[in-house]
């Protein structure tokens, strides 16, 4: 039997991008991430992502800005929220400088990040900021002294 504590030691991330090579690149970039343990699943489309979310729990979704046939996150994120996903969603894009990215909170997006900015340290920061999980004891301050 898996306890809540042991289950929470692994952060489950769903990476949604229509280019599999982007998923492979992400896996290589975060291979050095040791704490917390991260399990990344891949979805090539918003439809596939919706099915996976219905079947499993994910702690974080990293979503490519443009997924065909949808225009951008302004269409895809409401679909994810519409099926009841309440966890953090980060929009990932090659270029996050477009003015419409300023509207991301209005569509249920928690953060945006450039594809070139994602690495082990960035993902660790995102998890600390947006995902609740058991903090290792050596990170906790000792107030018993």
PDB file of N, CA and C in Angstrom, residues 33-133:
ATOM      1  N   UNK A  33      17.952  16.569 -11.748  1.00  0.00           N
ATOM      2  CA  UNK A  33      17.106  16.953 -10.616  1.00  0.00           C
ATOM      3  C   UNK A  33      16.905  15.760  -9.705  1.00  0.00           C
ATOM      4  N   UNK A  34      17.410  15.876  -8.489  1.00  0.00           N
ATOM      5  CA  UNK A  34      17.313  14.755  -7.559  1.00  0.00           C
ATOM      6  C   UNK A  34      16.295  14.993  -6.457  1.00  0.00           C
ATOM      7  N   UNK A  35      16.031  16.236  -6.143  1.00  0.00           N
ATOM      8  CA  UNK A  35      15.084  16.527  -5.067  1.00  0.00           C
ATOM      9  C   UNK A  35      14.209  17.690  -5.487  1.00  0.00           C
ATOM     10  N   UNK A  36      12.960  17.512  -5.599  1.00  0.00           N
ATOM     11  CA  UNK A  36      12.222  16.271  -5.376  1.00  0.00           C
ATOM     12  C   UNK A  36      12.318  15.358  -6.594  1.00  0.00           C
ATOM     13  N   UNK A  37      11.906  14.117  -6.411  1.00  0.00           N
ATOM     14  CA  UNK A  37      11.833  13.194  -7.544  1.00  0.00           C
ATOM     15  C   UNK A  37      10.712  13.671  -8.455  1.00  0.00           C
ATOM     16  N   UNK A  38      10.974  13.693  -9.750  1.00  0.00           N
ATOM     17  CA  UNK A  38       9.994  14.177 -10.720  1.00  0.00           C
ATOM     18  C   UNK A  38       9.724  13.084 -11.743  1.00  0.00           C
ATOM     19  N   UNK A  39       8.456  12.831 -11.975  1.00  0.00           N
ATOM     20  CA  UNK A  39       8.023  11.888 -13.006  1.00  0.00           C
ATOM     21  C   UNK A  39       7.298  12.701 -14.063  1.00  0.00           C
ATOM     22  N   UNK A  40       7.809  12.685 -15.297  1.00  0.00           N
ATOM     23  CA  UNK A  40       7.226  13.488 -16.367  1.00  0.00           C
ATOM     24  C   UNK A  40       6.547  12.571 -17.379  1.00  0.00           C
ATOM     25  N   UNK A  41       5.289  12.883 -17.687  1.00  0.00           N
ATOM     26  CA  UNK A  41       4.554  12.179 -18.736  1.00  0.00           C
ATOM     27  C   UNK A  41       4.360  13.131 -19.898  1.00  0.00           C
ATOM     28  N   UNK A  42       4.209  12.555 -21.081  1.00  0.00           N
ATOM     29  CA  UNK A  42       4.094  13.345 -22.305  1.00  0.00           C
ATOM     30  C   UNK A  42       2.718  13.195 -22.928  1.00  0.00           C
ATOM     31  N   UNK A  43       2.186  14.306 -23.395  1.00  0.00           N
ATOM     32  CA  UNK A  43       0.960  14.311 -24.196  1.00  0.00           C
ATOM     33  C   UNK A  43       1.230  15.135 -25.449  1.00  0.00           C
ATOM     34  N   UNK A  44       0.895  14.589 -26.627  1.00  0.00           N
ATOM     35  CA  UNK A  44       1.152  15.323 -27.864  1.00  0.00           C
ATOM     36  C   UNK A  44       0.044  16.299 -28.257  1.00  0.00           C
ATOM     37  N   UNK A  45      -1.085  16.260 -27.541  1.00  0.00           N
ATOM     38  CA  UNK A  45      -2.213  17.113 -27.911  1.00  0.00           C
ATOM     39  C   UNK A  45      -3.042  17.440 -26.680  1.00  0.00           C
ATOM     40  N   UNK A  46      -3.892  18.435 -26.808  1.00  0.00           N
ATOM     41  CA  UNK A  46      -4.760  18.804 -25.694  1.00  0.00           C
ATOM     42  C   UNK A  46      -5.771  17.689 -25.436  1.00  0.00           C
ATOM     43  N   UNK A  47      -6.236  17.027 -26.477  1.00  0.00           N
ATOM     44  CA  UNK A  47      -7.174  15.914 -26.299  1.00  0.00           C
ATOM     45  C   UNK A  47      -6.563  14.779 -25.500  1.00  0.00           C
ATOM     46  N   UNK A  48      -5.331  14.425 -25.817  1.00  0.00           N
ATOM     47  CA  UNK A  48      -4.632  13.377 -25.080  1.00  0.00           C
ATOM     48  C   UNK A  48      -4.400  13.813 -23.629  1.00  0.00           C
ATOM     49  N   UNK A  49      -4.038  15.072 -23.436  1.00  0.00           N
ATOM     50  CA  UNK A  49      -3.825  15.590 -22.083  1.00  0.00           C
ATOM     51  C   UNK A  49      -5.106  15.512 -21.265  1.00  0.00           C
ATOM     52  N   UNK A  50      -6.234  15.859 -21.860  1.00  0.00           N
ATOM     53  CA  UNK A  50      -7.513  15.794 -21.148  1.00  0.00           C
ATOM     54  C   UNK A  50      -7.810  14.369 -20.694  1.00  0.00           C
ATOM     55  N   UNK A  51      -7.522  13.396 -21.555  1.00  0.00           N
ATOM     56  CA  UNK A  51      -7.738  11.987 -21.191  1.00  0.00           C
ATOM     57  C   UNK A  51      -6.834  11.566 -20.034  1.00  0.00           C
ATOM     58  N   UNK A  52      -5.570  11.958 -20.097  1.00  0.00           N
ATOM     59  CA  UNK A  52      -4.632  11.583 -19.033  1.00  0.00           C
ATOM     60  C   UNK A  52      -5.029  12.214 -17.699  1.00  0.00           C
ATOM     61  N   UNK A  53      -5.499  13.443 -17.745  1.00  0.00           N
ATOM     62  CA  UNK A  53      -5.901  14.126 -16.518  1.00  0.00           C
ATOM     63  C   UNK A  53      -7.136  13.461 -15.921  1.00  0.00           C
ATOM     64  N   UNK A  54      -8.017  12.972 -16.761  1.00  0.00           N
ATOM     65  CA  UNK A  54      -9.205  12.273 -16.260  1.00  0.00           C
ATOM     66  C   UNK A  54      -8.838  10.959 -15.576  1.00  0.00           C
ATOM     67  N   UNK A  55      -7.715  10.354 -15.991  1.00  0.00           N
ATOM     68  CA  UNK A  55      -7.327   9.037 -15.486  1.00  0.00           C
ATOM     69  C   UNK A  55      -6.310   9.068 -14.345  1.00  0.00           C
ATOM     70  N   UNK A  56      -5.585  10.153 -14.201  1.00  0.00           N
ATOM     71  CA  UNK A  56      -4.503  10.187 -13.209  1.00  0.00           C
ATOM     72  C   UNK A  56      -4.383  11.578 -12.588  1.00  0.00           C
ATOM     73  N   UNK A  57      -3.668  11.630 -11.485  1.00  0.00           N
ATOM     74  CA  UNK A  57      -3.418  12.886 -10.786  1.00  0.00           C
ATOM     75  C   UNK A  57      -2.075  13.450 -11.249  1.00  0.00           C
ATOM     76  N   UNK A  58      -2.070  14.729 -11.566  1.00  0.00           N
ATOM     77  CA  UNK A  58      -0.825  15.425 -11.912  1.00  0.00           C
ATOM     78  C   UNK A  58      -0.675  16.624 -10.993  1.00  0.00           C
ATOM     79  N   UNK A  59       0.557  16.859 -10.556  1.00  0.00           N
ATOM     80  CA  UNK A  59       0.835  17.971  -9.658  1.00  0.00           C
ATOM     81  C   UNK A  59       1.091  19.272 -10.406  1.00  0.00           C
ATOM     82  N   UNK A  60       1.469  19.158 -11.672  1.00  0.00           N
ATOM     83  CA  UNK A  60       1.851  20.319 -12.466  1.00  0.00           C
ATOM     84  C   UNK A  60       1.659  19.985 -13.938  1.00  0.00           C
ATOM     85  N   UNK A  61       1.194  20.971 -14.704  1.00  0.00           N
ATOM     86  CA  UNK A  61       1.105  20.821 -16.157  1.00  0.00           C
ATOM     87  C   UNK A  61       1.972  21.895 -16.791  1.00  0.00           C
ATOM     88  N   UNK A  62       2.862  21.471 -17.684  1.00  0.00           N
ATOM     89  CA  UNK A  62       3.634  22.380 -18.522  1.00  0.00           C
ATOM     90  C   UNK A  62       3.039  22.264 -19.916  1.00  0.00           C
ATOM     91  N   UNK A  63       2.491  23.356 -20.418  1.00  0.00           N
ATOM     92  CA  UNK A  63       1.691  23.353 -21.640  1.00  0.00           C
ATOM     93  C   UNK A  63       2.314  24.236 -22.702  1.00  0.00           C
ATOM     94  N   UNK A  64       2.571  23.651 -23.860  1.00  0.00           N
ATOM     95  CA  UNK A  64       3.068  24.434 -24.992  1.00  0.00           C
ATOM     96  C   UNK A  64       2.030  25.496 -25.332  1.00  0.00           C
ATOM     97  N   UNK A  65       2.484  26.679 -25.654  1.00  0.00           N
ATOM     98  CA  UNK A  65       1.565  27.766 -25.959  1.00  0.00           C
ATOM     99  C   UNK A  65       0.671  27.451 -27.158  1.00  0.00           C
ATOM    100  N   UNK A  66       1.243  26.896 -28.203  1.00  0.00           N
ATOM    101  CA  UNK A  66       0.456  26.647 -29.421  1.00  0.00           C
ATOM    102  C   UNK A  66       0.329  25.147 -29.671  1.00  0.00           C
ATOM    103  N   UNK A  67      -0.908  24.685 -29.621  1.00  0.00           N
ATOM    104  CA  UNK A  67      -1.223  23.289 -29.929  1.00  0.00           C
ATOM    105  C   UNK A  67      -2.335  23.275 -30.956  1.00  0.00           C
ATOM    106  N   UNK A  68      -2.076  22.699 -32.110  1.00  0.00           N
ATOM    107  CA  UNK A  68      -3.109  22.631 -33.146  1.00  0.00           C
ATOM    108  C   UNK A  68      -4.209  21.679 -32.710  1.00  0.00           C
ATOM    109  N   UNK A  69      -5.444  21.893 -32.960  1.00  0.00           N
ATOM    110  CA  UNK A  69      -6.020  22.976 -33.771  1.00  0.00           C
ATOM    111  C   UNK A  69      -6.311  24.239 -32.974  1.00  0.00           C
ATOM    112  N   UNK A  70      -5.953  24.288 -31.711  1.00  0.00           N
ATOM    113  CA  UNK A  70      -6.196  25.477 -30.898  1.00  0.00           C
ATOM    114  C   UNK A  70      -5.202  26.570 -31.249  1.00  0.00           C
ATOM    115  N   UNK A  71      -5.596  27.803 -31.002  1.00  0.00           N
ATOM    116  CA  UNK A  71      -4.725  28.925 -31.323  1.00  0.00           C
ATOM    117  C   UNK A  71      -3.582  29.043 -30.318  1.00  0.00           C
ATOM    118  N   UNK A  72      -3.908  29.166 -29.038  1.00  0.00           N
ATOM    119  CA  UNK A  72      -2.880  29.307 -28.016  1.00  0.00           C
ATOM    120  C   UNK A  72      -3.479  29.000 -26.650  1.00  0.00           C
ATOM    121  N   UNK A  73      -2.749  29.345 -25.587  1.00  0.00           N
ATOM    122  CA  UNK A  73      -3.175  29.003 -24.228  1.00  0.00           C
ATOM    123  C   UNK A  73      -4.541  29.563 -23.879  1.00  0.00           C
ATOM    124  N   UNK A  74      -4.975  30.615 -24.577  1.00  0.00           N
ATOM    125  CA  UNK A  74      -6.277  31.208 -24.272  1.00  0.00           C
ATOM    126  C   UNK A  74      -7.424  30.260 -24.617  1.00  0.00           C
ATOM    127  N   UNK A  75      -7.140  29.249 -25.443  1.00  0.00           N
ATOM    128  CA  UNK A  75      -8.138  28.221 -25.751  1.00  0.00           C
ATOM    129  C   UNK A  75      -7.887  26.920 -24.997  1.00  0.00           C
ATOM    130  N   UNK A  76      -6.616  26.545 -24.835  1.00  0.00           N
ATOM    131  CA  UNK A  76      -6.317  25.241 -24.238  1.00  0.00           C
ATOM    132  C   UNK A  76      -6.445  25.218 -22.715  1.00  0.00           C
ATOM    133  N   UNK A  77      -5.997  26.265 -22.044  1.00  0.00           N
ATOM    134  CA  UNK A  77      -6.060  26.268 -20.579  1.00  0.00           C
ATOM    135  C   UNK A  77      -7.509  26.211 -20.083  1.00  0.00           C
ATOM    136  N   UNK A  78      -8.440  26.971 -20.657  1.00  0.00           N
ATOM    137  CA  UNK A  78      -9.829  26.820 -20.207  1.00  0.00           C
ATOM    138  C   UNK A  78     -10.374  25.392 -20.387  1.00  0.00           C
ATOM    139  N   UNK A  79      -9.885  24.665 -21.380  1.00  0.00           N
ATOM    140  CA  UNK A  79     -10.302  23.262 -21.534  1.00  0.00           C
ATOM    141  C   UNK A  79      -9.808  22.431 -20.358  1.00  0.00           C
ATOM    142  N   UNK A  80      -8.559  22.643 -19.944  1.00  0.00           N
ATOM    143  CA  UNK A  80      -8.002  21.912 -18.808  1.00  0.00           C
ATOM    144  C   UNK A  80      -8.744  22.271 -17.520  1.00  0.00           C
ATOM    145  N   UNK A  81      -8.998  23.547 -17.319  1.00  0.00           N
ATOM    146  CA  UNK A  81      -9.728  23.984 -16.123  1.00  0.00           C
ATOM    147  C   UNK A  81     -11.181  23.493 -16.177  1.00  0.00           C
ATOM    148  N   UNK A  82     -11.714  23.401 -17.376  1.00  0.00           N
ATOM    149  CA  UNK A  82     -13.105  22.992 -17.554  1.00  0.00           C
ATOM    150  C   UNK A  82     -13.398  21.562 -17.132  1.00  0.00           C
ATOM    151  N   UNK A  83     -12.382  20.699 -17.117  1.00  0.00           N
ATOM    152  CA  UNK A  83     -12.615  19.321 -16.664  1.00  0.00           C
ATOM    153  C   UNK A  83     -12.282  19.160 -15.185  1.00  0.00           C
ATOM    154  N   UNK A  84     -11.962  20.273 -14.540  1.00  0.00           N
ATOM    155  CA  UNK A  84     -11.758  20.238 -13.099  1.00  0.00           C
ATOM    156  C   UNK A  84     -10.326  20.223 -12.631  1.00  0.00           C
ATOM    157  N   UNK A  85      -9.339  20.380 -13.518  1.00  0.00           N
ATOM    158  CA  UNK A  85      -7.952  20.427 -13.069  1.00  0.00           C
ATOM    159  C   UNK A  85      -7.715  21.744 -12.327  1.00  0.00           C
ATOM    160  N   UNK A  86      -7.282  21.650 -11.083  1.00  0.00           N
ATOM    161  CA  UNK A  86      -7.071  22.851 -10.266  1.00  0.00           C
ATOM    162  C   UNK A  86      -5.607  23.107  -9.926  1.00  0.00           C
ATOM    163  N   UNK A  87      -4.725  22.212 -10.332  1.00  0.00           N
ATOM    164  CA  UNK A  87      -3.306  22.373 -10.041  1.00  0.00           C
ATOM    165  C   UNK A  87      -2.684  23.462 -10.894  1.00  0.00           C
ATOM    166  N   UNK A  88      -1.399  23.723 -10.664  1.00  0.00           N
ATOM    167  CA  UNK A  88      -0.713  24.772 -11.421  1.00  0.00           C
ATOM    168  C   UNK A  88      -0.494  24.394 -12.883  1.00  0.00           C
ATOM    169  N   UNK A  89      -0.656  25.396 -13.734  1.00  0.00           N
ATOM    170  CA  UNK A  89      -0.414  25.254 -15.174  1.00  0.00           C
ATOM    171  C   UNK A  89       0.579  26.331 -15.578  1.00  0.00           C
ATOM    172  N   UNK A  90       1.659  25.894 -16.219  1.00  0.00           N
ATOM    173  CA  UNK A  90       2.639  26.822 -16.754  1.00  0.00           C
ATOM    174  C   UNK A  90       2.645  26.744 -18.263  1.00  0.00           C
ATOM    175  N   UNK A  91       2.588  27.891 -18.906  1.00  0.00           N
ATOM    176  CA  UNK A  91       2.650  27.941 -20.364  1.00  0.00           C
ATOM    177  C   UNK A  91       4.108  28.054 -20.768  1.00  0.00           C
ATOM    178  N   UNK A  92       4.500  27.167 -21.676  1.00  0.00           N
ATOM    179  CA  UNK A  92       5.863  27.093 -22.158  1.00  0.00           C
ATOM    180  C   UNK A  92       5.862  27.508 -23.625  1.00  0.00           C
ATOM    181  N   UNK A  93       6.786  28.384 -23.992  1.00  0.00           N
ATOM    182  CA  UNK A  93       6.827  28.848 -25.375  1.00  0.00           C
ATOM    183  C   UNK A  93       8.243  29.243 -25.756  1.00  0.00           C
ATOM    184  N   UNK A  94       8.516  29.178 -27.038  1.00  0.00           N
ATOM    185  CA  UNK A  94       9.800  29.635 -27.550  1.00  0.00           C
ATOM    186  C   UNK A  94       9.927  31.140 -27.355  1.00  0.00           C
ATOM    187  N   UNK A  95       8.789  31.857 -27.494  1.00  0.00           N
ATOM    188  CA  UNK A  95       8.781  33.305 -27.350  1.00  0.00           C
ATOM    189  C   UNK A  95       7.629  33.705 -26.430  1.00  0.00           C
ATOM    190  N   UNK A  96       7.953  34.239 -25.264  1.00  0.00           N
ATOM    191  CA  UNK A  96       6.915  34.656 -24.312  1.00  0.00           C
ATOM    192  C   UNK A  96       6.806  36.177 -24.220  1.00  0.00           C
ATOM    193  N   UNK A  97       7.253  36.869 -25.270  1.00  0.00           N
ATOM    194  CA  UNK A  97       7.261  38.332 -25.234  1.00  0.00           C
ATOM    195  C   UNK A  97       5.983  38.952 -25.795  1.00  0.00           C
ATOM    196  N   UNK A  98       5.112  38.162 -26.414  1.00  0.00           N
ATOM    197  CA  UNK A  98       3.882  38.705 -26.985  1.00  0.00           C
ATOM    198  C   UNK A  98       3.022  39.382 -25.940  1.00  0.00           C
ATOM    199  N   UNK A  99       2.365  40.463 -26.329  1.00  0.00           N
ATOM    200  CA  UNK A  99       1.532  41.220 -25.411  1.00  0.00           C
ATOM    201  C   UNK A  99       0.423  40.402 -24.782  1.00  0.00           C
ATOM    202  N   UNK A 100      -0.113  39.442 -25.514  1.00  0.00           N
ATOM    203  CA  UNK A 100      -1.212  38.643 -24.968  1.00  0.00           C
ATOM    204  C   UNK A 100      -0.763  37.768 -23.808  1.00  0.00           C
ATOM    205  N   UNK A 101       0.535  37.566 -23.626  1.00  0.00           N
ATOM    206  CA  UNK A 101       1.022  36.801 -22.470  1.00  0.00           C
ATOM    207  C   UNK A 101       0.743  37.545 -21.161  1.00  0.00           C
ATOM    208  N   UNK A 102       0.534  38.845 -21.244  1.00  0.00           N
ATOM    209  CA  UNK A 102       0.202  39.607 -20.036  1.00  0.00           C
ATOM    210  C   UNK A 102      -1.173  39.215 -19.501  1.00  0.00           C
ATOM    211  N   UNK A 103      -2.004  38.600 -20.338  1.00  0.00           N
ATOM    212  CA  UNK A 103      -3.357  38.195 -19.948  1.00  0.00           C
ATOM    213  C   UNK A 103      -3.393  36.809 -19.304  1.00  0.00           C
ATOM    214  N   UNK A 104      -2.248  36.146 -19.133  1.00  0.00           N
ATOM    215  CA  UNK A 104      -2.255  34.742 -18.723  1.00  0.00           C
ATOM    216  C   UNK A 104      -3.032  34.471 -17.433  1.00  0.00           C
ATOM    217  N   UNK A 105      -3.016  35.352 -16.411  1.00  0.00           N
ATOM    218  CA  UNK A 105      -3.806  35.023 -15.212  1.00  0.00           C
ATOM    219  C   UNK A 105      -5.314  34.966 -15.486  1.00  0.00           C
ATOM    220  N   UNK A 106      -5.777  35.728 -16.469  1.00  0.00           N
ATOM    221  CA  UNK A 106      -7.208  35.754 -16.803  1.00  0.00           C
ATOM    222  C   UNK A 106      -7.704  34.421 -17.353  1.00  0.00           C
ATOM    223  N   UNK A 107      -6.795  33.570 -17.804  1.00  0.00           N
ATOM    224  CA  UNK A 107      -7.176  32.299 -18.421  1.00  0.00           C
ATOM    225  C   UNK A 107      -6.855  31.091 -17.549  1.00  0.00           C
ATOM    226  N   UNK A 108      -6.434  31.333 -16.318  1.00  0.00           N
ATOM    227  CA  UNK A 108      -6.152  30.227 -15.409  1.00  0.00           C
ATOM    228  C   UNK A 108      -4.732  29.722 -15.472  1.00  0.00           C
ATOM    229  N   UNK A 109      -3.831  30.512 -16.035  1.00  0.00           N
ATOM    230  CA  UNK A 109      -2.420  30.140 -16.122  1.00  0.00           C
ATOM    231  C   UNK A 109      -1.711  30.683 -14.884  1.00  0.00           C
ATOM    232  N   UNK A 110      -0.864  29.867 -14.278  1.00  0.00           N
ATOM    233  CA  UNK A 110      -0.142  30.289 -13.083  1.00  0.00           C
ATOM    234  C   UNK A 110       1.169  30.996 -13.399  1.00  0.00           C
ATOM    235  N   UNK A 111       1.840  30.571 -14.467  1.00  0.00           N
ATOM    236  CA  UNK A 111       3.110  31.200 -14.830  1.00  0.00           C
ATOM    237  C   UNK A 111       3.407  30.899 -16.289  1.00  0.00           C
ATOM    238  N   UNK A 112       4.380  31.622 -16.833  1.00  0.00           N
ATOM    239  CA  UNK A 112       4.858  31.370 -18.200  1.00  0.00           C
ATOM    240  C   UNK A 112       6.370  31.282 -18.135  1.00  0.00           C
ATOM    241  N   UNK A 113       6.933  30.488 -19.034  1.00  0.00           N
ATOM    242  CA  UNK A 113       8.383  30.318 -19.059  1.00  0.00           C
ATOM    243  C   UNK A 113       8.818  30.002 -20.483  1.00  0.00           C
ATOM    244  N   UNK A 114       9.958  30.524 -20.870  1.00  0.00           N
ATOM    245  CA  UNK A 114      10.510  30.238 -22.187  1.00  0.00           C
ATOM    246  C   UNK A 114      11.098  28.832 -22.221  1.00  0.00           C
ATOM    247  N   UNK A 115      10.991  28.170 -23.360  1.00  0.00           N
ATOM    248  CA  UNK A 115      11.532  26.809 -23.477  1.00  0.00           C
ATOM    249  C   UNK A 115      13.032  26.785 -23.188  1.00  0.00           C
ATOM    250  N   UNK A 116      13.716  27.857 -23.548  1.00  0.00           N
ATOM    251  CA  UNK A 116      15.155  27.914 -23.306  1.00  0.00           C
ATOM    252  C   UNK A 116      15.497  28.156 -21.838  1.00  0.00           C
ATOM    253  N   UNK A 117      14.507  28.516 -21.016  1.00  0.00           N
ATOM    254  CA  UNK A 117      14.748  28.780 -19.594  1.00  0.00           C
ATOM    255  C   UNK A 117      14.551  27.551 -18.712  1.00  0.00           C
ATOM    256  N   UNK A 118      13.932  26.520 -19.250  1.00  0.00           N
ATOM    257  CA  UNK A 118      13.652  25.338 -18.438  1.00  0.00           C
ATOM    258  C   UNK A 118      14.903  24.490 -18.290  1.00  0.00           C
ATOM    259  N   UNK A 119      15.283  24.276 -17.039  1.00  0.00           N
ATOM    260  CA  UNK A 119      16.355  23.354 -16.697  1.00  0.00           C
ATOM    261  C   UNK A 119      16.033  22.804 -15.311  1.00  0.00           C
ATOM    262  N   UNK A 120      16.940  22.042 -14.732  1.00  0.00           N
ATOM    263  CA  UNK A 120      16.676  21.418 -13.436  1.00  0.00           C
ATOM    264  C   UNK A 120      16.417  22.463 -12.358  1.00  0.00           C
ATOM    265  N   UNK A 121      17.208  23.533 -12.336  1.00  0.00           N
ATOM    266  CA  UNK A 121      17.022  24.566 -11.313  1.00  0.00           C
ATOM    267  C   UNK A 121      15.696  25.293 -11.479  1.00  0.00           C
ATOM    268  N   UNK A 122      15.331  25.616 -12.712  1.00  0.00           N
ATOM    269  CA  UNK A 122      14.065  26.304 -12.951  1.00  0.00           C
ATOM    270  C   UNK A 122      12.889  25.427 -12.549  1.00  0.00           C
ATOM    271  N   UNK A 123      12.949  24.138 -12.903  1.00  0.00           N
ATOM    272  CA  UNK A 123      11.853  23.238 -12.538  1.00  0.00           C
ATOM    273  C   UNK A 123      11.782  23.078 -11.023  1.00  0.00           C
ATOM    274  N   UNK A 124      12.915  22.995 -10.366  1.00  0.00           N
ATOM    275  CA  UNK A 124      12.923  22.887  -8.912  1.00  0.00           C
ATOM    276  C   UNK A 124      12.288  24.139  -8.286  1.00  0.00           C
ATOM    277  N   UNK A 125      12.603  25.298  -8.813  1.00  0.00           N
ATOM    278  CA  UNK A 125      12.005  26.539  -8.326  1.00  0.00           C
ATOM    279  C   UNK A 125      10.487  26.538  -8.554  1.00  0.00           C
ATOM    280  N   UNK A 126      10.057  26.125  -9.724  1.00  0.00           N
ATOM    281  CA  UNK A 126       8.624  26.075 -10.040  1.00  0.00           C
ATOM    282  C   UNK A 126       7.903  25.140  -9.065  1.00  0.00           C
ATOM    283  N   UNK A 127       8.497  23.997  -8.802  1.00  0.00           N
ATOM    284  CA  UNK A 127       7.882  23.038  -7.878  1.00  0.00           C
ATOM    285  C   UNK A 127       7.791  23.639  -6.478  1.00  0.00           C
ATOM    286  N   UNK A 128       8.850  24.285  -6.030  1.00  0.00           N
ATOM    287  CA  UNK A 128       8.826  24.924  -4.700  1.00  0.00           C
ATOM    288  C   UNK A 128       7.757  26.010  -4.629  1.00  0.00           C
ATOM    289  N   UNK A 129       7.603  26.742  -5.717  1.00  0.00           N
ATOM    290  CA  UNK A 129       6.684  27.879  -5.735  1.00  0.00           C
ATOM    291  C   UNK A 129       5.221  27.465  -5.907  1.00  0.00           C
ATOM    292  N   UNK A 130       4.957  26.464  -6.737  1.00  0.00           N
ATOM    293  CA  UNK A 130       3.583  26.171  -7.136  1.00  0.00           C
ATOM    294  C   UNK A 130       3.032  24.821  -6.701  1.00  0.00           C
ATOM    295  N   UNK A 131       3.904  23.878  -6.356  1.00  0.00           N
ATOM    296  CA  UNK A 131       3.447  22.530  -6.035  1.00  0.00           C
ATOM    297  C   UNK A 131       3.692  22.272  -4.551  1.00  0.00           C
ATOM    298  N   UNK A 132       2.706  21.729  -3.878  1.00  0.00           N
ATOM    299  CA  UNK A 132       2.867  21.363  -2.480  1.00  0.00           C
ATOM    300  C   UNK A 132       3.387  19.939  -2.405  1.00  0.00           C
ATOM    301  N   UNK A 133       4.468  19.731  -1.716  1.00  0.00           N
ATOM    302  CA  UNK A 133       5.009  18.393  -1.513  1.00  0.00           C
ATOM    303  C   UNK A 133       5.806  18.412  -0.221  1.00  0.00           C
TER     304      UNK A 133
END
